[in-house]
Tab-separated table of C-alpha atoms in Angstrom:
chain	number	residue	atom	x	y	z
A	274	MET	CA	-13.303	17.416	23.643
A	275	VAL	CA	-10.202	16.853	25.388
A	276	PRO	CA	-10.319	15.655	29.171
A	277	THR	CA	-8.297	17.850	31.520
A	278	ILE	CA	-6.606	15.415	33.452
A	279	SER	CA	-4.299	16.194	36.448
A	280	GLU	CA	-0.274	14.418	36.910
A	281	ASN	CA	-2.553	12.445	40.204
A	282	ASP	CA	-5.240	11.458	38.742
A	283	ASN	CA	-5.279	7.389	38.804
A	284	VAL	CA	-5.585	7.045	34.698
A	285	PRO	CA	-3.455	5.649	32.213
A	286	VAL	CA	-0.541	7.062	31.094
A	287	SER	CA	-1.082	6.733	27.137
A	288	ALA	CA	-3.802	4.953	24.802
A	289	VAL	CA	-4.040	4.635	21.664
A	290	ILE	CA	-7.756	4.396	20.318
A	291	ILE	CA	-6.908	1.624	16.705
A	292	ASP	CA	-9.837	2.382	14.269
A	293	MET	CA	-9.442	0.863	10.817
A	294	ASP	CA	-11.504	-0.028	8.424
A	295	GLU	CA	-9.684	-3.048	7.208
A	296	PRO	CA	-8.971	-5.359	9.420
A	297	TYR	CA	-5.902	-6.954	7.649
A	298	VAL	CA	-4.628	-3.595	9.339
A	299	GLN	CA	-6.419	-3.500	12.506
A	300	LYS	CA	-5.226	-6.776	14.036
A	301	ILE	CA	-1.397	-5.693	12.901
A	302	LEU	CA	-1.744	-2.731	14.434
A	303	GLU	CA	-3.466	-4.090	17.772
A	304	SER	CA	-1.035	-6.978	17.736
A	305	VAL	CA	2.215	-4.560	17.467
A	306	PHE	CA	1.185	-2.096	20.403
A	307	ALA	CA	0.128	-4.917	22.687
A	308	LYS	CA	3.957	-5.247	23.366
A	309	TYR	CA	4.176	-2.026	24.837
A	310	SER	CA	2.706	-2.468	27.999
A	311	PRO	CA	2.066	0.957	29.549
A	312	ILE	CA	-0.088	1.968	26.283
A	313	VAL	CA	-3.742	1.048	26.673
A	314	VAL	CA	-4.750	-0.293	23.088
A	315	THR	CA	-8.526	-0.071	22.851
A	316	ALA	CA	-11.064	0.028	19.979
A	317	PRO	CA	-13.513	3.130	19.254
A	318	GLN	CA	-16.544	0.465	20.927
A	319	ASN	CA	-15.091	0.854	24.157
A	320	GLY	CA	-15.599	4.665	25.016
A	321	HIS	CA	-13.204	7.438	24.680
A	322	PRO	CA	-10.295	6.838	27.397
A	323	GLN	CA	-8.461	9.018	29.125
A	324	ALA	CA	-5.119	9.082	29.537
A	325	LYS	CA	-2.505	11.784	30.137
A	326	ARG	CA	-1.537	10.906	26.369
A	327	LEU	CA	-3.516	9.860	23.998
A	328	MET	CA	-3.496	8.845	20.135
A	329	HIS	CA	-5.821	8.423	17.508
A	330	TRP	CA	-4.577	5.607	15.093
A	331	ARG	CA	-7.816	6.090	12.839
A	332	GLU	CA	-9.622	6.335	9.274
A	333	TYR	CA	-8.961	10.333	8.547
A	334	GLU	CA	-12.137	11.400	8.981
A	335	ARG	CA	-13.078	9.712	12.043
A	336	ILE	CA	-9.806	11.687	14.086
A	337	ASP	CA	-10.631	14.075	16.556
A	338	TRP	CA	-8.837	16.816	14.842
A	339	ASP	CA	-9.846	19.950	17.332
A	340	ALA	CA	-8.517	17.612	19.915
A	341	VAL	CA	-5.237	17.455	18.116
A	342	HIS	CA	-5.426	20.972	16.942
A	343	ARG	CA	-5.749	22.171	20.346
A	344	SER	CA	-4.025	19.713	22.525
A	345	THR	CA	-0.023	19.231	22.985
A	346	SER	CA	-1.005	15.668	24.731
A	347	VAL	CA	-3.575	14.411	21.857
A	348	PHE	CA	-2.065	12.544	18.904
A	349	SER	CA	-3.143	11.160	15.275
A	350	ASN	CA	-1.371	8.754	12.743
A	351	ALA	CA	-2.019	11.332	10.078
A	352	TYR	CA	-1.520	14.954	9.395
A	353	CYS	CA	-4.680	17.325	8.740
A	354	PHE	CA	-3.664	18.992	5.898
A	355	ARG	CA	-1.321	17.200	3.381
A	356	LYS	CA	-2.938	17.593	0.105
A	357	GLY	CA	-0.244	18.954	-1.626
A	358	LEU	CA	1.605	15.469	-1.041
A	359	ILE	CA	-1.120	13.277	-2.369
A	360	ARG	CA	-3.005	15.142	-4.714
A	361	LYS	CA	-1.116	14.388	-7.587
A	362	ALA	CA	-1.868	17.864	-9.338
A	363	GLN	CA	-1.418	19.286	-6.010
A	364	MET	CA	1.976	17.939	-5.751
A	365	SER	CA	3.189	18.050	-9.084
A	366	PHE	CA	2.582	22.100	-8.693
A	367	ASN	CA	4.840	22.252	-5.553
A	368	LEU	CA	7.745	20.221	-7.104
A	369	ARG	CA	7.543	22.144	-9.762
A	370	LEU	CA	7.550	25.528	-7.997
A	371	TYR	CA	10.558	24.127	-5.853
A	372	THR	CA	12.924	22.839	-9.535
A	373	ALA	CA	12.301	26.018	-10.881
A	374	LYS	CA	14.464	27.453	-7.528
A	375	HIS	CA	16.706	24.450	-7.026
A	376	PRO	CA	17.121	22.979	-10.989
A	377	GLU	CA	20.218	21.016	-9.324
A	378	SER	CA	17.767	18.747	-7.492
A	379	ILE	CA	17.695	14.971	-8.274
A	380	LEU	CA	13.507	16.145	-9.242
A	381	VAL	CA	14.035	17.405	-11.898
A	382	ARG	CA	15.073	13.843	-13.606
A	383	GLY	CA	13.524	11.596	-11.081
A	384	VAL	CA	10.334	12.895	-11.775
A	385	PRO	CA	8.266	12.099	-15.415
A	386	GLU	CA	7.341	15.485	-16.527
A	387	THR	CA	3.901	16.287	-15.887
A	388	TRP	CA	1.233	18.365	-16.731
A	389	ILE	CA	-2.785	19.200	-15.155
A	390	LEU	CA	-5.575	18.871	-17.352
A	391	GLU	CA	-8.584	20.652	-16.167
A	392	LEU	CA	-11.941	19.914	-18.099
A	393	ASP	CA	-15.787	20.703	-17.063
A	394	ASP	CA	-16.955	19.419	-20.152
A	395	ILE	CA	-15.439	17.290	-23.168
A	396	ASP	CA	-16.508	20.207	-25.747
A	397	TYR	CA	-13.583	22.171	-24.303
A	398	LEU	CA	-11.145	19.785	-24.757
A	399	ASP	CA	-9.145	22.307	-26.879
A	400	GLU	CA	-8.561	24.932	-24.320
A	401	ALA	CA	-7.700	22.477	-21.847
A	402	LEU	CA	-4.659	21.509	-24.056
A	403	MET	CA	-3.539	25.399	-24.129
A	404	GLU	CA	-2.168	24.498	-21.303
A	405	CYS	CA	-0.664	21.477	-22.017
A	406	TYR	CA	0.511	22.453	-25.353
A	407	GLU	CA	3.506	20.295	-25.256
A	408	VAL	CA	1.112	17.146	-24.710
A	409	GLU	CA	-0.831	18.621	-28.180
A	410	ASN	CA	2.219	18.909	-29.818
A	411	GLU	CA	3.933	16.009	-29.736
A	412	MET	CA	0.348	13.332	-30.444
A	413	LYS	CA	0.461	15.521	-34.121
A	414	ASP	CA	4.413	14.586	-34.219
A	415	ASN	CA	2.776	10.994	-33.418
A	416	GLU	CA	0.691	11.308	-36.400
A	417	GLY	CA	1.372	8.823	-39.271
A	418	VAL	CA	4.458	7.438	-36.902
A	419	ASP	CA	4.412	3.607	-35.917
A	420	PRO	CA	2.851	3.419	-32.895
A	421	VAL	CA	5.992	1.244	-31.305
A	422	GLU	CA	8.057	4.577	-32.248
A	423	ARG	CA	5.469	7.251	-30.663
A	424	THR	CA	5.415	9.206	-27.534
A	425	GLN	CA	2.942	7.855	-24.972
A	426	PHE	CA	1.500	9.554	-21.884
A	427	ILE	CA	-0.811	8.354	-19.027
A	428	LEU	CA	-3.863	9.924	-18.080
A	429	LYS	CA	-4.690	9.811	-14.128
A	430	PRO	CA	-7.480	11.437	-12.119
A	431	SER	CA	-5.937	13.758	-9.686
A	432	LEU	CA	-7.813	12.290	-6.638
A	433	THR	CA	-8.090	8.703	-7.056
A	434	GLY	CA	-5.543	6.149	-5.978
A	435	ARG	CA	-5.793	1.761	-6.513
A	436	GLY	CA	-5.154	2.287	-10.663
A	437	ALA	CA	-8.776	3.812	-10.894
A	438	GLY	CA	-9.107	5.410	-13.902
A	439	ILE	CA	-5.835	5.371	-15.543
A	440	HIS	CA	-5.106	5.450	-19.423
A	441	ILE	CA	-2.388	5.407	-21.406
A	442	PHE	CA	-2.610	7.480	-24.669
A	443	ASP	CA	-0.613	8.539	-27.652
A	444	THR	CA	-2.806	10.488	-30.204
A	445	ARG	CA	-5.450	12.995	-29.726
A	446	ALA	CA	-8.253	10.431	-30.928
A	447	ARG	CA	-7.441	8.542	-28.141
A	448	LEU	CA	-7.474	10.806	-25.195
A	449	GLU	CA	-10.662	12.365	-26.935
A	450	SER	CA	-12.214	8.836	-27.234
A	451	LEU	CA	-11.046	8.064	-23.338
A	452	LEU	CA	-12.131	11.132	-21.862
A	453	GLU	CA	-15.705	11.246	-23.672
A	454	LYS	CA	-15.893	7.394	-21.832
A	455	GLU	CA	-14.950	8.853	-18.195
A	456	PHE	CA	-17.820	11.530	-19.013
A	457	GLU	CA	-20.195	9.275	-19.799
A	458	SER	CA	-19.607	7.556	-16.825
A	459	ASP	CA	-19.749	10.592	-14.399
A	460	ASN	CA	-23.264	11.215	-16.364
A	461	GLU	CA	-24.206	7.641	-15.466
A	462	GLU	CA	-23.713	8.478	-11.826
A	463	GLU	CA	-24.751	11.659	-11.137
A	464	GLU	CA	-28.000	10.866	-12.795
A	465	GLU	CA	-28.631	8.278	-10.247
A	466	GLU	CA	-27.600	10.663	-7.736
A	467	GLU	CA	-30.739	12.909	-9.210
A	468	GLU	CA	-32.821	9.847	-9.375
A	469	GLU	CA	-32.079	9.427	-5.458
A	470	GLU	CA	-32.001	13.304	-4.978
A	471	GLY	CA	-35.801	13.594	-6.447
A	472	GLU	CA	-37.285	11.079	-4.026
A	473	GLN	CA	-35.719	12.620	-1.377
A	474	ARG	CA	-36.938	16.369	-2.720
A	475	GLN	CA	-40.446	14.428	-2.484
A	476	ASN	CA	-39.933	13.575	1.041
A	477	GLY	CA	-38.354	16.800	2.061
A	478	THR	CA	-35.425	15.694	3.346
A	479	SER	CA	-32.909	17.122	0.212
A	480	SER	CA	-30.129	19.105	-0.028
A	481	TYR	CA	-28.643	18.960	-3.056
A	482	GLU	CA	-27.437	21.465	-5.166
A	483	ALA	CA	-26.577	21.385	-8.806
A	484	VAL	CA	-23.009	22.306	-8.870
A	485	SER	CA	-20.751	22.056	-12.528
A	486	GLN	CA	-17.663	20.027	-11.592
A	487	ILE	CA	-14.860	20.554	-12.934
A	488	ARG	CA	-12.505	17.385	-13.041
A	489	GLU	CA	-8.866	17.395	-12.921
A	490	TRP	CA	-6.338	15.011	-14.224
A	491	VAL	CA	-2.431	15.066	-14.730
A	492	VAL	CA	-0.966	13.920	-17.457
A	493	GLN	CA	2.081	12.445	-16.990
A	494	ARG	CA	4.931	11.477	-20.134
A	495	TYR	CA	4.648	7.700	-20.053
A	496	ILE	CA	8.179	5.875	-19.243
A	497	SER	CA	7.425	3.248	-22.460
A	498	LYS	CA	11.238	1.526	-21.606
A	499	PRO	CA	10.701	0.632	-18.289
A	500	LEU	CA	13.396	-2.295	-16.213
A	501	LEU	CA	11.919	-5.764	-17.389
A	502	LEU	CA	13.910	-8.800	-15.898
A	503	SER	CA	13.606	-11.845	-17.822
A	504	ALA	CA	13.757	-14.046	-14.138
A	505	HIS	CA	10.678	-12.078	-13.881
A	506	GLY	CA	8.834	-13.056	-16.833
A	507	ASP	CA	10.107	-9.860	-18.772
A	508	ARG	CA	7.300	-7.711	-16.585
A	509	LYS	CA	6.880	-4.025	-16.276
A	510	PHE	CA	6.567	-3.579	-12.725
A	511	HIS	CA	6.413	-0.852	-10.109
A	512	ILE	CA	8.195	-0.667	-6.369
A	513	ARG	CA	6.031	0.699	-3.849
A	514	VAL	CA	7.649	2.392	-1.262
A	515	TYR	CA	6.560	2.738	2.489
A	516	ALA	CA	7.361	5.932	3.945
A	517	LEU	CA	6.587	6.953	7.841
A	518	ALA	CA	6.892	11.405	8.895
A	519	ALA	CA	6.826	11.942	12.157
A	520	GLY	CA	6.511	15.340	13.978
A	521	ASP	CA	7.571	18.533	12.005
A	522	LEU	CA	8.959	17.009	10.105
A	523	SER	CA	11.355	13.921	9.823
A	524	VAL	CA	10.911	11.053	7.351
A	525	TYR	CA	12.699	7.843	6.929
A	526	VAL	CA	11.732	4.921	4.452
A	527	TYR	CA	11.302	1.571	5.396
A	528	ARG	CA	14.299	-1.051	3.563
A	529	HIS	CA	11.575	-3.668	2.543
A	530	MET	CA	10.102	-2.417	-0.693
A	531	LEU	CA	8.060	-4.293	-2.337
A	532	ALA	CA	8.048	-5.207	-6.499
A	533	LEU	CA	3.941	-5.002	-7.980
A	534	PHE	CA	4.350	-7.006	-11.129
A	535	ALA	CA	1.771	-6.964	-14.216
A	536	PRO	CA	0.430	-10.777	-15.421
A	537	GLU	CA	1.019	-10.363	-18.840
A	538	PRO	CA	4.615	-9.743	-20.352
A	539	TYR	CA	5.294	-5.983	-21.707
A	540	ALA	CA	7.218	-6.614	-24.921
A	541	GLN	CA	4.405	-7.769	-27.458
A	542	SER	CA	2.132	-5.128	-25.952
A	543	ALA	CA	3.944	-2.080	-25.663
A	544	SER	CA	2.076	-0.294	-28.350
A	545	ASN	CA	-1.193	-2.047	-27.507
A	546	LEU	CA	-2.330	0.699	-25.214
A	547	ASP	CA	-5.144	-1.006	-24.003
A	548	ASN	CA	-3.796	-4.397	-22.717
A	549	GLN	CA	-3.799	-3.156	-18.928
A	550	ALA	CA	-2.399	-6.634	-17.605
A	551	ALA	CA	0.534	-5.735	-19.623
A	552	HIS	CA	0.659	-2.001	-18.616
A	553	ILE	CA	-1.147	-1.547	-15.425
A	554	THR	CA	0.833	-3.265	-12.292
A	555	ASN	CA	-1.757	-1.982	-8.871
A	556	THR	CA	-2.863	-5.721	-7.763
A	557	CYS	CA	-6.054	-3.734	-7.186
A	558	VAL	CA	-6.486	-3.865	-10.410
A	559	GLN	CA	-4.589	-7.183	-11.832
A	560	GLU	CA	-6.786	-9.058	-9.163
A	561	LYS	CA	-9.393	-8.891	-11.401
A	562	HIS	CA	-7.400	-10.714	-14.320
A	563	LYS	CA	-7.839	-14.454	-15.436
A	564	GLY	CA	-5.710	-16.245	-14.097
A	565	PHE	CA	-3.849	-14.046	-11.067
A	566	ASP	CA	-1.274	-15.749	-9.206
A	567	GLU	CA	-0.530	-13.422	-5.681
A	568	SER	CA	2.597	-15.756	-5.843
A	569	LYS	CA	3.736	-13.717	-9.084
A	570	ALA	CA	2.215	-10.535	-8.395
A	571	VAL	CA	4.375	-9.247	-5.505
A	572	GLU	CA	8.031	-9.896	-4.792
A	573	LEU	CA	10.252	-8.583	-2.078
A	574	PHE	CA	12.360	-5.821	-4.063
A	575	TRP	CA	15.285	-7.276	-2.219
A	576	ASN	CA	14.850	-10.589	-3.744
A	577	LEU	CA	14.680	-9.238	-7.423
A	578	LYS	CA	17.007	-10.907	-9.958
A	579	MET	CA	19.740	-8.494	-10.371
A	580	PRO	CA	23.301	-7.229	-9.409
A	581	GLN	CA	23.283	-6.316	-5.712
A	582	GLN	CA	24.831	-2.720	-6.802
A	583	LYS	CA	21.829	-2.277	-8.938
A	584	LEU	CA	19.340	-2.861	-6.498
A	585	GLU	CA	21.721	-0.407	-3.927
A	586	SER	CA	21.774	2.172	-6.219
A	587	ILE	CA	17.776	1.758	-6.789
A	588	PHE	CA	17.088	2.386	-3.429
A	589	ASP	CA	19.952	5.196	-3.128
A	590	GLN	CA	17.934	7.001	-5.600
A	591	ILE	CA	14.770	6.471	-4.139
A	592	CYS	CA	15.541	7.836	-0.735
A	593	LYS	CA	17.315	11.293	-2.488
A	594	ILE	CA	13.788	11.468	-4.651
A	595	LEU	CA	11.802	10.814	-1.392
A	596	SER	CA	13.930	13.185	0.373
A	597	GLU	CA	14.267	16.280	-2.271
A	598	THR	CA	10.060	15.837	-2.280
A	599	PHE	CA	9.076	16.441	1.369
A	600	ALA	CA	11.768	19.101	0.985
A	601	ALA	CA	9.333	20.695	-1.462
A	602	VAL	CA	5.814	20.015	-0.185
A	603	SER	CA	7.093	20.901	3.335
A	604	SER	CA	7.616	24.053	1.999
A	605	GLU	CA	4.723	24.980	0.465
A	606	SER	CA	2.285	25.810	3.601
A	607	THR	CA	-0.953	26.012	2.312
A	608	SER	CA	-1.161	22.557	1.340
A	609	PHE	CA	1.085	20.681	3.671
A	610	GLN	CA	1.495	21.124	7.195
A	611	ALA	CA	3.508	18.677	9.741
A	612	TRP	CA	1.905	19.223	12.718
A	613	SER	CA	4.844	18.122	16.030
A	614	ASN	CA	2.162	16.022	17.099
A	615	CYS	CA	0.751	14.081	14.069
A	616	MET	CA	2.676	10.994	12.079
A	617	GLU	CA	1.297	9.309	8.705
A	618	GLN	CA	2.147	6.535	6.741
A	619	PHE	CA	2.577	6.942	3.196
A	620	GLY	CA	2.701	4.630	-0.005
A	621	PHE	CA	5.160	6.119	-2.739
A	622	ASP	CA	4.890	4.340	-6.337
A	623	PHE	CA	8.108	4.030	-8.345
A	624	LEU	CA	9.179	2.790	-11.582
A	625	VAL	CA	12.914	1.895	-12.913
A	626	ASP	CA	13.547	2.037	-16.506
A	627	GLU	CA	15.759	0.027	-18.580
A	628	ASN	CA	18.728	2.247	-17.453
A	629	TYR	CA	18.173	1.467	-14.245
A	630	SER	CA	17.049	5.193	-13.418
A	631	ALA	CA	14.570	5.806	-11.029
A	632	PHE	CA	11.198	7.731	-11.026
A	633	MET	CA	8.639	8.561	-8.431
A	634	LEU	CA	5.204	8.569	-9.673
A	635	GLU	CA	2.558	9.432	-6.949
A	636	ALA	CA	2.147	9.239	-3.259
A	637	ASN	CA	-0.875	7.833	-1.376
A	638	ALA	CA	-2.162	8.159	1.848
A	639	TYR	CA	-3.830	5.499	3.642
A	640	PRO	CA	-1.919	2.849	1.404
A	641	ASP	CA	-3.690	-0.151	-0.026
A	642	PHE	CA	-1.237	-2.472	2.703
A	643	LYS	CA	-3.711	-5.372	2.212
A	644	GLN	CA	-2.324	-5.488	-1.628
A	645	THR	CA	0.639	-6.972	-0.121
A	646	GLY	CA	-1.374	-10.530	0.738
A	647	GLU	CA	-0.319	-12.755	2.491
A	648	ARG	CA	2.456	-14.551	1.313
A	649	LEU	CA	4.833	-11.523	2.051
A	650	LYS	CA	2.105	-9.757	4.687
A	651	SER	CA	5.924	-9.839	7.195
A	652	ALA	CA	6.334	-6.406	4.856
A	653	VAL	CA	3.659	-5.049	6.543
A	654	GLU	CA	4.041	-6.055	10.043
A	655	GLY	CA	7.453	-4.687	9.816
A	656	PHE	CA	6.151	-1.543	8.950
A	657	MET	CA	3.752	-1.532	11.509
A	658	ALA	CA	6.247	-2.115	14.608
A	659	ALA	CA	8.396	0.348	13.280
A	660	SER	CA	5.553	2.746	13.053
A	661	ALA	CA	4.243	1.971	16.469
A	662	ALA	CA	7.379	1.863	17.724
A	663	THR	CA	8.270	5.611	16.295
A	664	ALA	CA	4.717	6.708	17.990
A	665	ALA	CA	5.729	4.845	21.286
A	666	GLU	CA	9.348	6.533	21.650
A	667	SER	CA	8.097	9.939	20.136
A	668	PHE	CA	4.267	10.671	21.831
A	669	LEU	CA	3.524	7.835	23.917
A	670	LEU	CA	6.203	6.710	26.398
A	671	ASP	CA	8.570	8.726	28.518
A	672	LYS	CA	11.974	9.099	27.010
A	673	GLU	CA	13.741	9.354	29.968
A	674	THR	CA	11.778	6.642	32.162
A	675	ILE	CA	11.707	3.799	29.085
A	676	PRO	CA	12.648	0.721	30.713
A	677	ASP	CA	16.090	-1.154	28.443
A	678	GLY	CA	14.219	-3.933	27.883
A	679	MET	CA	11.289	-2.017	25.835
A	680	ARG	CA	13.871	0.464	24.510
A	681	GLN	CA	16.102	-2.359	22.939
A	682	THR	CA	12.677	-3.545	21.597
A	683	ILE	CA	12.045	0.458	20.252
A	684	GLU	CA	15.241	0.272	18.597
A	685	LYS	CA	15.082	-3.304	16.880
A	686	ASP	CA	11.765	-2.607	15.469
A	687	LYS	CA	13.564	0.491	14.433
A	688	MET	CA	16.036	-0.861	12.640
A	689	ASP	CA	14.845	-0.899	9.157
A	690	LEU	CA	14.216	2.725	9.264
A	691	VAL	CA	16.274	4.524	7.240
A	692	GLN	CA	16.143	8.922	7.855
A	693	VAL	CA	16.231	10.172	4.279
A	694	PHE	CA	14.831	13.967	5.494
A	695	THR	CA	14.317	16.240	8.683
A	696	HIS	CA	13.761	19.593	8.563
A	697	LYS	CA	16.731	20.305	11.578
A	698	ILE	CA	19.777	19.598	8.996
A	699	SER	CA	17.105	20.564	6.081
A	700	ARG	CA	18.142	17.628	3.934
A	701	LYS	CA	19.529	14.328	5.317
A	702	TRP	CA	20.588	12.279	2.461
């Protein structure tokens, strides 16, 4: 419930509740907000603070959405409705609608061709592939072709992140095998849940209902010829881009991007689709690899060994793609709503091919900042500082009365944010 506070009440002008599961993130946020002394920084165990302006910086499910929705003085670190961006299938659908209306958009080239695969049982794969007939036709064309020359695809669960459930395939037989394993895994989990529910039914505490669940994946055309840098061991890498969306709606890209490398060289395993150590670049997957070395797994983008003009070109492409992406998803209000009293940090994954063309692979809410590790923790601290400065300036402080010293701090902390989109001028970049 939103407290009613008059202007004469002796309460803090502003407060922020920081309530994150990951201590790595919690500590950084507490540190970066501490520099804005008028803002009271508190944790949920200290009770619900009264303040004239209150911000929830919490895990999504613990945000007081009723208060955020009803009050212009309560703010949050997430948007309530944003599945049109963070769910792979929904984003693919929105981008397809947008590019149909804007065939000149960079998204036509800057996002791998994507299909949506819905399936509730492996026996109905034929019917499901009717919606992905291009994929089926190219799998047929791959039969009898040298594996090195085959067209490859990547299969991703629509709702998961951090590299979970990702597989690469090039034939119908391999796709069936991968899906069978996915359904077997699901069935084992369902059996365990049913056993638990059975015990609860005996105790009269169960609310279980059997429901047939449709599984949803996206299938993307695999970029089989990624950019490989000899100075970095000819290993495949993807670029993690942190973006901040604020209000209704301005979007900023944080310049200090990260390059996340697979542990093994790519070329000799290009056709060995089972070798995740060469194909999958997510750090949370590669941490399980024998001999994992954090110092070789993550690097600052601007420190990659390639010509400066190439780095600048890649960054420019990324900004243009993200500008168009937010233009696309924000135009679909049923799946993305940018409330004026909300902001959110997103993590985007990009891949660069051998021709230095950048491709957006996916978007993630609540990105896994910890995968950056300790060595490059400063990159995360910088993005958090920029986000806190944006929250302070936009939501928690009175812009007209911010002291000069604090205004300089805000400007300094925001200096590495590059604005790429705003609704006021449609496309910024």
